[in-house]
Amino acid sequence: MKIKLLPLLAGIAAMALTAIPMIVKAQPANLPVLPGLQEVISNLNLTEEQQAQFAQIRSETQAKLENVLTAQQKNTLQAAIAQGKPLRQAMASLNLTPEQKTEIRSILQSARQQGRDIVTEEQRQQLRQEMQSRRGQGEFRPRNQQR
């Protein structure tokens, strides 16, 4: 059975974007930091207030996501990430149920919208430009997965 995880992974990638400022300023993250992503986010020059808002969103979102996954899925995800597997492959190994996929999409969509509401239009545009210029260059893959 082929699982369509692209929308889910796009959401996770978007969530990773919102998480980077907090990873730098706050507690360690459970999700991997993708190479180049931290630089892109730091170029946005987020205010301390924006960083605090993102930290709150990240904390709430992480708690919600953890409630969706079973203990076994959490362990599988952490093990896959620890082994250096790409996030896409790590997520595919979870064998999410259709209900879990739907719930995760909803959680991530909400977090993305909250993140969009925090940044200015100028920051959004700058982020889009940075992402487009790096797309296809492999800059957001884990280091051991570079082509």
PDB file of C-alpha atoms in Angstrom:
ATOM      1  CA  MET A   1       0.000   0.000   0.000  1.00  0.00           C
ATOM      2  CA  LYS A   2       1.509   3.289  -1.097  1.00  0.00           C
ATOM      3  CA  ILE A   3       1.031   6.002   1.481  1.00  0.00           C
ATOM      4  CA  LYS A   4       0.652   9.581   0.289  1.00  0.00           C
ATOM      5  CA  LEU A   5       2.730  11.451   2.819  1.00  0.00           C
ATOM      6  CA  LEU A   6       3.687  14.441   0.672  1.00  0.00           C
ATOM      7  CA  PRO A   7       1.028  16.751   2.162  1.00  0.00           C
ATOM      8  CA  LEU A   8       1.935  15.569   5.643  1.00  0.00           C
ATOM      9  CA  LEU A   9       5.632  16.071   5.028  1.00  0.00           C
ATOM     10  CA  ALA A  10       5.027  19.516   3.583  1.00  0.00           C
ATOM     11  CA  GLY A  11       3.242  20.349   6.805  1.00  0.00           C
ATOM     12  CA  ILE A  12       6.075  18.977   8.887  1.00  0.00           C
ATOM     13  CA  ALA A  13       8.571  20.972   6.860  1.00  0.00           C
ATOM     14  CA  ALA A  14       6.494  24.090   7.414  1.00  0.00           C
ATOM     15  CA  MET A  15       6.350  23.312  11.108  1.00  0.00           C
ATOM     16  CA  ALA A  16      10.103  22.878  11.125  1.00  0.00           C
ATOM     17  CA  LEU A  17      10.368  26.380   9.700  1.00  0.00           C
ATOM     18  CA  THR A  18       8.403  27.779  12.588  1.00  0.00           C
ATOM     19  CA  ALA A  19      10.374  25.723  15.087  1.00  0.00           C
ATOM     20  CA  ILE A  20      13.874  26.879  14.202  1.00  0.00           C
ATOM     21  CA  PRO A  21      13.830  30.183  16.112  1.00  0.00           C
ATOM     22  CA  MET A  22      12.752  28.353  19.234  1.00  0.00           C
ATOM     23  CA  ILE A  23      15.327  25.632  18.761  1.00  0.00           C
ATOM     24  CA  VAL A  24      17.991  28.291  18.792  1.00  0.00           C
ATOM     25  CA  LYS A  25      16.601  30.186  21.793  1.00  0.00           C
ATOM     26  CA  ALA A  26      14.713  27.574  23.801  1.00  0.00           C
ATOM     27  CA  GLN A  27      14.839  23.903  24.683  1.00  0.00           C
ATOM     28  CA  PRO A  28      16.277  21.186  22.434  1.00  0.00           C
ATOM     29  CA  ALA A  29      13.922  19.947  19.751  1.00  0.00           C
ATOM     30  CA  ASN A  30      12.798  16.400  19.134  1.00  0.00           C
ATOM     31  CA  LEU A  31      12.715  16.962  15.385  1.00  0.00           C
ATOM     32  CA  PRO A  32      15.922  17.243  13.394  1.00  0.00           C
ATOM     33  CA  VAL A  33      17.241  20.626  12.349  1.00  0.00           C
ATOM     34  CA  LEU A  34      17.687  20.589   8.609  1.00  0.00           C
ATOM     35  CA  PRO A  35      20.908  22.080   7.230  1.00  0.00           C
ATOM     36  CA  GLY A  36      20.475  25.588   5.870  1.00  0.00           C
ATOM     37  CA  LEU A  37      17.088  26.028   7.491  1.00  0.00           C
ATOM     38  CA  GLN A  38      18.429  27.766  10.579  1.00  0.00           C
ATOM     39  CA  GLU A  39      20.228  30.283   8.377  1.00  0.00           C
ATOM     40  CA  VAL A  40      17.070  31.000   6.391  1.00  0.00           C
ATOM     41  CA  ILE A  41      15.067  31.620   9.550  1.00  0.00           C
ATOM     42  CA  SER A  42      17.744  33.746  11.196  1.00  0.00           C
ATOM     43  CA  ASN A  43      17.718  35.965   8.100  1.00  0.00           C
ATOM     44  CA  LEU A  44      14.117  36.872   8.927  1.00  0.00           C
ATOM     45  CA  ASN A  45      15.286  38.867  11.954  1.00  0.00           C
ATOM     46  CA  LEU A  46      12.395  37.820  14.161  1.00  0.00           C
ATOM     47  CA  THR A  47      11.695  40.037  17.144  1.00  0.00           C
ATOM     48  CA  GLU A  48      11.878  38.584  20.639  1.00  0.00           C
ATOM     49  CA  GLU A  49       8.088  38.764  20.783  1.00  0.00           C
ATOM     50  CA  GLN A  50       7.798  36.785  17.533  1.00  0.00           C
ATOM     51  CA  GLN A  51      10.281  34.223  18.834  1.00  0.00           C
ATOM     52  CA  ALA A  52       8.276  33.849  22.048  1.00  0.00           C
ATOM     53  CA  GLN A  53       5.056  33.416  20.064  1.00  0.00           C
ATOM     54  CA  PHE A  54       6.690  30.760  17.890  1.00  0.00           C
ATOM     55  CA  ALA A  55       7.964  29.002  21.008  1.00  0.00           C
ATOM     56  CA  GLN A  56       4.415  28.840  22.349  1.00  0.00           C
ATOM     57  CA  ILE A  57       3.053  27.489  19.048  1.00  0.00           C
ATOM     58  CA  ARG A  58       5.854  24.937  18.859  1.00  0.00           C
ATOM     59  CA  SER A  59       5.270  23.741  22.396  1.00  0.00           C
ATOM     60  CA  GLU A  60       1.515  23.385  21.908  1.00  0.00           C
ATOM     61  CA  THR A  61       1.895  21.733  18.511  1.00  0.00           C
ATOM     62  CA  GLN A  62       4.499  19.270  19.722  1.00  0.00           C
ATOM     63  CA  ALA A  63       2.238  18.250  22.616  1.00  0.00           C
ATOM     64  CA  LYS A  64      -0.701  17.747  20.250  1.00  0.00           C
ATOM     65  CA  LEU A  65       1.401  15.721  17.804  1.00  0.00           C
ATOM     66  CA  GLU A  66       2.763  13.534  20.576  1.00  0.00           C
ATOM     67  CA  ASN A  67      -0.811  12.768  21.637  1.00  0.00           C
ATOM     68  CA  VAL A  68      -1.596  11.503  18.126  1.00  0.00           C
ATOM     69  CA  LEU A  69       1.307   9.038  17.929  1.00  0.00           C
ATOM     70  CA  THR A  70       1.427   5.781  19.838  1.00  0.00           C
ATOM     71  CA  ALA A  71       4.388   5.053  22.103  1.00  0.00           C
ATOM     72  CA  GLN A  72       5.722   2.627  19.500  1.00  0.00           C
ATOM     73  CA  GLN A  73       5.428   5.235  16.727  1.00  0.00           C
ATOM     74  CA  LYS A  74       7.263   7.805  18.854  1.00  0.00           C
ATOM     75  CA  ASN A  75      10.069   5.316  19.489  1.00  0.00           C
ATOM     76  CA  THR A  76      10.218   4.385  15.803  1.00  0.00           C
ATOM     77  CA  LEU A  77      10.418   8.044  14.775  1.00  0.00           C
ATOM     78  CA  GLN A  78      13.136   8.868  17.301  1.00  0.00           C
ATOM     79  CA  ALA A  79      15.151   5.803  16.280  1.00  0.00           C
ATOM     80  CA  ALA A  80      14.879   6.636  12.573  1.00  0.00           C
ATOM     81  CA  ILE A  81      15.985  10.217  13.180  1.00  0.00           C
ATOM     82  CA  ALA A  82      18.849   9.062  15.410  1.00  0.00           C
ATOM     83  CA  GLN A  83      19.990   6.772  12.569  1.00  0.00           C
ATOM     84  CA  GLY A  84      20.125   9.792  10.266  1.00  0.00           C
ATOM     85  CA  LYS A  85      17.227   8.749   8.060  1.00  0.00           C
ATOM     86  CA  PRO A  86      15.583  11.525   6.044  1.00  0.00           C
ATOM     87  CA  LEU A  87      12.429  12.880   7.670  1.00  0.00           C
ATOM     88  CA  ARG A  88      10.304  11.579   4.798  1.00  0.00           C
ATOM     89  CA  GLN A  89      11.603   8.051   5.303  1.00  0.00           C
ATOM     90  CA  ALA A  90      11.267   8.319   9.088  1.00  0.00           C
ATOM     91  CA  MET A  91       7.627   9.400   8.784  1.00  0.00           C
ATOM     92  CA  ALA A  92       6.866   6.636   6.286  1.00  0.00           C
ATOM     93  CA  SER A  93       8.128   4.079   8.786  1.00  0.00           C
ATOM     94  CA  LEU A  94       5.390   5.045  11.255  1.00  0.00           C
ATOM     95  CA  ASN A  95       2.558   3.377   9.326  1.00  0.00           C
ATOM     96  CA  LEU A  96       0.110   6.093  10.324  1.00  0.00           C
ATOM     97  CA  THR A  97      -3.586   5.294  10.225  1.00  0.00           C
ATOM     98  CA  PRO A  98      -5.828   7.452   8.021  1.00  0.00           C
ATOM     99  CA  GLU A  99      -7.223   9.018  11.193  1.00  0.00           C
ATOM    100  CA  GLN A 100      -3.741   9.897  12.436  1.00  0.00           C
ATOM    101  CA  LYS A 101      -2.821  11.447   9.083  1.00  0.00           C
ATOM    102  CA  THR A 102      -5.964  13.561   9.132  1.00  0.00           C
ATOM    103  CA  GLU A 103      -5.380  14.699  12.696  1.00  0.00           C
ATOM    104  CA  ILE A 104      -1.713  15.505  12.060  1.00  0.00           C
ATOM    105  CA  ARG A 105      -2.594  17.498   8.937  1.00  0.00           C
ATOM    106  CA  SER A 106      -5.134  19.482  10.945  1.00  0.00           C
ATOM    107  CA  ILE A 107      -2.682  20.193  13.764  1.00  0.00           C
ATOM    108  CA  LEU A 108       0.059  21.284  11.363  1.00  0.00           C
ATOM    109  CA  GLN A 109      -2.313  23.391   9.280  1.00  0.00           C
ATOM    110  CA  SER A 110      -3.381  25.231  12.415  1.00  0.00           C
ATOM    111  CA  ALA A 111       0.244  25.763  13.465  1.00  0.00           C
ATOM    112  CA  ARG A 112       1.184  27.045   9.991  1.00  0.00           C
ATOM    113  CA  GLN A 113      -1.688  29.524  10.080  1.00  0.00           C
ATOM    114  CA  GLN A 114      -0.680  30.720  13.533  1.00  0.00           C
ATOM    115  CA  GLY A 115       2.891  31.117  12.283  1.00  0.00           C
ATOM    116  CA  ARG A 116       1.721  33.098   9.250  1.00  0.00           C
ATOM    117  CA  ASP A 117      -0.172  35.422  11.560  1.00  0.00           C
ATOM    118  CA  ILE A 118       2.999  36.169  13.533  1.00  0.00           C
ATOM    119  CA  VAL A 119       5.373  37.155  10.738  1.00  0.00           C
ATOM    120  CA  THR A 120       5.074  40.320   8.714  1.00  0.00           C
ATOM    121  CA  GLU A 121       4.295  40.280   5.007  1.00  0.00           C
ATOM    122  CA  GLU A 122       7.891  41.318   4.349  1.00  0.00           C
ATOM    123  CA  GLN A 123       9.203  38.356   6.379  1.00  0.00           C
ATOM    124  CA  ARG A 124       6.834  35.983   4.547  1.00  0.00           C
ATOM    125  CA  GLN A 125       8.038  37.245   1.190  1.00  0.00           C
ATOM    126  CA  GLN A 126      11.674  36.958   2.267  1.00  0.00           C
ATOM    127  CA  LEU A 127      11.085  33.391   3.444  1.00  0.00           C
ATOM    128  CA  ARG A 128       9.427  32.453   0.136  1.00  0.00           C
ATOM    129  CA  GLN A 129      12.351  33.874  -1.819  1.00  0.00           C
ATOM    130  CA  GLU A 130      14.931  32.075   0.328  1.00  0.00           C
ATOM    131  CA  MET A 131      13.103  28.757   0.023  1.00  0.00           C
ATOM    132  CA  GLN A 132      12.700  29.099  -3.754  1.00  0.00           C
ATOM    133  CA  SER A 133      16.359  29.959  -4.244  1.00  0.00           C
ATOM    134  CA  ARG A 134      17.415  26.892  -2.228  1.00  0.00           C
ATOM    135  CA  ARG A 135      14.848  24.468  -3.658  1.00  0.00           C
ATOM    136  CA  GLY A 136      16.428  21.650  -5.595  1.00  0.00           C
ATOM    137  CA  GLN A 137      19.869  22.345  -4.185  1.00  0.00           C
ATOM    138  CA  GLY A 138      19.555  19.723  -1.462  1.00  0.00           C
ATOM    139  CA  GLU A 139      20.276  22.279   1.234  1.00  0.00           C
ATOM    140  CA  PHE A 140      17.475  21.115   3.503  1.00  0.00           C
ATOM    141  CA  ARG A 141      18.375  17.424   3.524  1.00  0.00           C
ATOM    142  CA  PRO A 142      20.167  15.852   6.450  1.00  0.00           C
ATOM    143  CA  ARG A 143      23.896  16.194   5.825  1.00  0.00           C
ATOM    144  CA  ASN A 144      24.457  12.489   5.170  1.00  0.00           C
ATOM    145  CA  GLN A 145      21.781  12.560   2.469  1.00  0.00           C
ATOM    146  CA  GLN A 146      23.344  15.228   0.220  1.00  0.00           C
ATOM    147  CA  ARG A 147      23.503  14.273  -3.434  1.00  0.00           C
TER     148      ARG A 147
END
